[in-house]
């Protein structure tokens, strides 16, 4: 009987070793956590451009530069920091005009040609206004100083990295709590983290946007439309894999 029990024990041990060899991968569970942070925008942001045309490049650049310098001086006087005024692009290119030719009957000639008539300069500048209460007044001032075009006023959060860090921390906490509860329900213990994956944070820009302001209405005494800033949403999702036993 002793020999039989010994043989059975050896057989069981051998089978366990085979099973372990066939499937050495430890058991794991994976959980996904989500963190969301809402923040009120803290800056207003808009762009303006100035375009100038002249017969020669130097004159076109001078005319454009005079207008841009006047606008930048106004922005600084209005409390906009120099670091918040950024040139997005500056273009200087020749302008052409198609000139028709009169051809005599029976004569072969080209019907026309492009003739250079001058130069055009176009400069676009982005402006951040940190005192959002002044945003519409500043845009009006830019328009009054001969900006060729003013593109919309967007309210945004300046430091989105800090929001992403906060959202990630909330997502990790959420995932850990879900893992703890799942392990309890399954009757297993969490051993260690074996995997981590983070989705790119989704940053939702403000839902409200003010387009180019009508200077005629500003001059008529109209105080301007309300510009609700709404909230920006930053979401982070993480997936954590745990070894369990």
PDB file of N, CA and C in Angstrom, residues 28-31 175-191 242-245:
ATOM      1  N   UNK A  28      -3.938  36.700 -15.243  1.00  0.00           N
ATOM      2  CA  UNK A  28      -3.953  38.167 -15.170  1.00  0.00           C
ATOM      3  C   UNK A  28      -5.372  38.694 -15.324  1.00  0.00           C
ATOM      4  N   UNK A  29      -5.579  39.900 -14.881  1.00  0.00           N
ATOM      5  CA  UNK A  29      -6.811  40.628 -15.137  1.00  0.00           C
ATOM      6  C   UNK A  29      -6.429  42.023 -15.625  1.00  0.00           C
ATOM      7  N   UNK A  30      -7.282  42.619 -16.460  1.00  0.00           N
ATOM      8  CA  UNK A  30      -7.036  43.966 -16.969  1.00  0.00           C
ATOM      9  C   UNK A  30      -8.238  44.846 -16.659  1.00  0.00           C
ATOM     10  N   UNK A  31      -7.973  46.055 -16.248  1.00  0.00           N
ATOM     11  CA  UNK A  31      -9.033  47.010 -15.927  1.00  0.00           C
ATOM     12  C   UNK A  31      -8.717  48.346 -16.595  1.00  0.00           C
ATOM     13  N   UNK A 175      -8.749  53.041 -12.018  1.00  0.00           N
ATOM     14  CA  UNK A 175      -8.376  51.693 -12.450  1.00  0.00           C
ATOM     15  C   UNK A 175      -7.967  50.824 -11.253  1.00  0.00           C
ATOM     16  N   UNK A 176      -7.228  51.383 -10.317  1.00  0.00           N
ATOM     17  CA  UNK A 176      -6.799  50.626  -9.135  1.00  0.00           C
ATOM     18  C   UNK A 176      -7.999  50.168  -8.302  1.00  0.00           C
ATOM     19  N   UNK A 177      -8.964  51.058  -8.147  1.00  0.00           N
ATOM     20  CA  UNK A 177     -10.153  50.707  -7.364  1.00  0.00           C
ATOM     21  C   UNK A 177     -10.958  49.612  -8.062  1.00  0.00           C
ATOM     22  N   UNK A 178     -11.062  49.704  -9.387  1.00  0.00           N
ATOM     23  CA  UNK A 178     -11.780  48.667 -10.134  1.00  0.00           C
ATOM     24  C   UNK A 178     -11.057  47.322 -10.020  1.00  0.00           C
ATOM     25  N   UNK A 179      -9.732  47.345 -10.054  1.00  0.00           N
ATOM     26  CA  UNK A 179      -8.952  46.108  -9.935  1.00  0.00           C
ATOM     27  C   UNK A 179      -9.154  45.479  -8.564  1.00  0.00           C
ATOM     28  N   UNK A 180      -9.151  46.304  -7.530  1.00  0.00           N
ATOM     29  CA  UNK A 180      -9.342  45.790  -6.167  1.00  0.00           C
ATOM     30  C   UNK A 180     -10.703  45.122  -6.020  1.00  0.00           C
ATOM     31  N   UNK A 181     -11.743  45.754  -6.551  1.00  0.00           N
ATOM     32  CA  UNK A 181     -13.092  45.201  -6.447  1.00  0.00           C
ATOM     33  C   UNK A 181     -13.241  43.930  -7.278  1.00  0.00           C
ATOM     34  N   UNK A 182     -12.644  43.927  -8.477  1.00  0.00           N
ATOM     35  CA  UNK A 182     -12.734  42.750  -9.345  1.00  0.00           C
ATOM     36  C   UNK A 182     -12.006  41.565  -8.721  1.00  0.00           C
ATOM     37  N   UNK A 183     -10.834  41.810  -8.152  1.00  0.00           N
ATOM     38  CA  UNK A 183     -10.084  40.726  -7.509  1.00  0.00           C
ATOM     39  C   UNK A 183     -10.883  40.142  -6.345  1.00  0.00           C
ATOM     40  N   UNK A 184     -11.535  40.991  -5.597  1.00  0.00           N
ATOM     41  CA  UNK A 184     -12.353  40.524  -4.475  1.00  0.00           C
ATOM     42  C   UNK A 184     -13.498  39.655  -4.968  1.00  0.00           C
ATOM     43  N   UNK A 185     -14.180  40.099  -6.049  1.00  0.00           N
ATOM     44  CA  UNK A 185     -15.294  39.326  -6.602  1.00  0.00           C
ATOM     45  C   UNK A 185     -14.835  37.972  -7.153  1.00  0.00           C
ATOM     46  N   UNK A 186     -13.617  37.937  -7.711  1.00  0.00           N
ATOM     47  CA  UNK A 186     -13.092  36.694  -8.292  1.00  0.00           C
ATOM     48  C   UNK A 186     -12.439  35.798  -7.249  1.00  0.00           C
ATOM     49  N   UNK A 187     -12.211  36.320  -6.057  1.00  0.00           N
ATOM     50  CA  UNK A 187     -11.566  35.529  -5.016  1.00  0.00           C
ATOM     51  C   UNK A 187     -10.088  35.322  -5.258  1.00  0.00           C
ATOM     52  N   UNK A 188      -9.434  36.310  -5.846  1.00  0.00           N
ATOM     53  CA  UNK A 188      -7.995  36.213  -6.106  1.00  0.00           C
ATOM     54  C   UNK A 188      -7.292  37.405  -5.469  1.00  0.00           C
ATOM     55  N   UNK A 189      -5.958  37.324  -5.409  1.00  0.00           N
ATOM     56  CA  UNK A 189      -5.151  38.408  -4.863  1.00  0.00           C
ATOM     57  C   UNK A 189      -4.356  39.077  -5.979  1.00  0.00           C
ATOM     58  N   UNK A 190      -4.243  40.383  -5.907  1.00  0.00           N
ATOM     59  CA  UNK A 190      -3.399  41.115  -6.852  1.00  0.00           C
ATOM     60  C   UNK A 190      -1.938  40.930  -6.462  1.00  0.00           C
ATOM     61  N   UNK A 191      -1.109  40.539  -7.424  1.00  0.00           N
ATOM     62  CA  UNK A 191       0.308  40.293  -7.147  1.00  0.00           C
ATOM     63  C   UNK A 191       1.154  41.495  -7.551  1.00  0.00           C
ATOM     64  N   UNK A 242      -2.899  43.291 -14.171  1.00  0.00           N
ATOM     65  CA  UNK A 242      -2.333  42.750 -12.923  1.00  0.00           C
ATOM     66  C   UNK A 242      -2.159  41.246 -13.026  1.00  0.00           C
ATOM     67  N   UNK A 243      -1.070  40.772 -12.468  1.00  0.00           N
ATOM     68  CA  UNK A 243      -0.931  39.331 -12.250  1.00  0.00           C
ATOM     69  C   UNK A 243      -1.691  38.990 -10.964  1.00  0.00           C
ATOM     70  N   UNK A 244      -2.469  37.916 -11.014  1.00  0.00           N
ATOM     71  CA  UNK A 244      -3.252  37.507  -9.842  1.00  0.00           C
ATOM     72  C   UNK A 244      -2.934  36.065  -9.476  1.00  0.00           C
ATOM     73  N   UNK A 245      -3.285  35.727  -8.205  1.00  0.00           N
ATOM     74  CA  UNK A 245      -3.093  34.326  -7.776  1.00  0.00           C
ATOM     75  C   UNK A 245      -4.180  33.972  -6.755  1.00  0.00           C
TER      76      UNK A 245
END
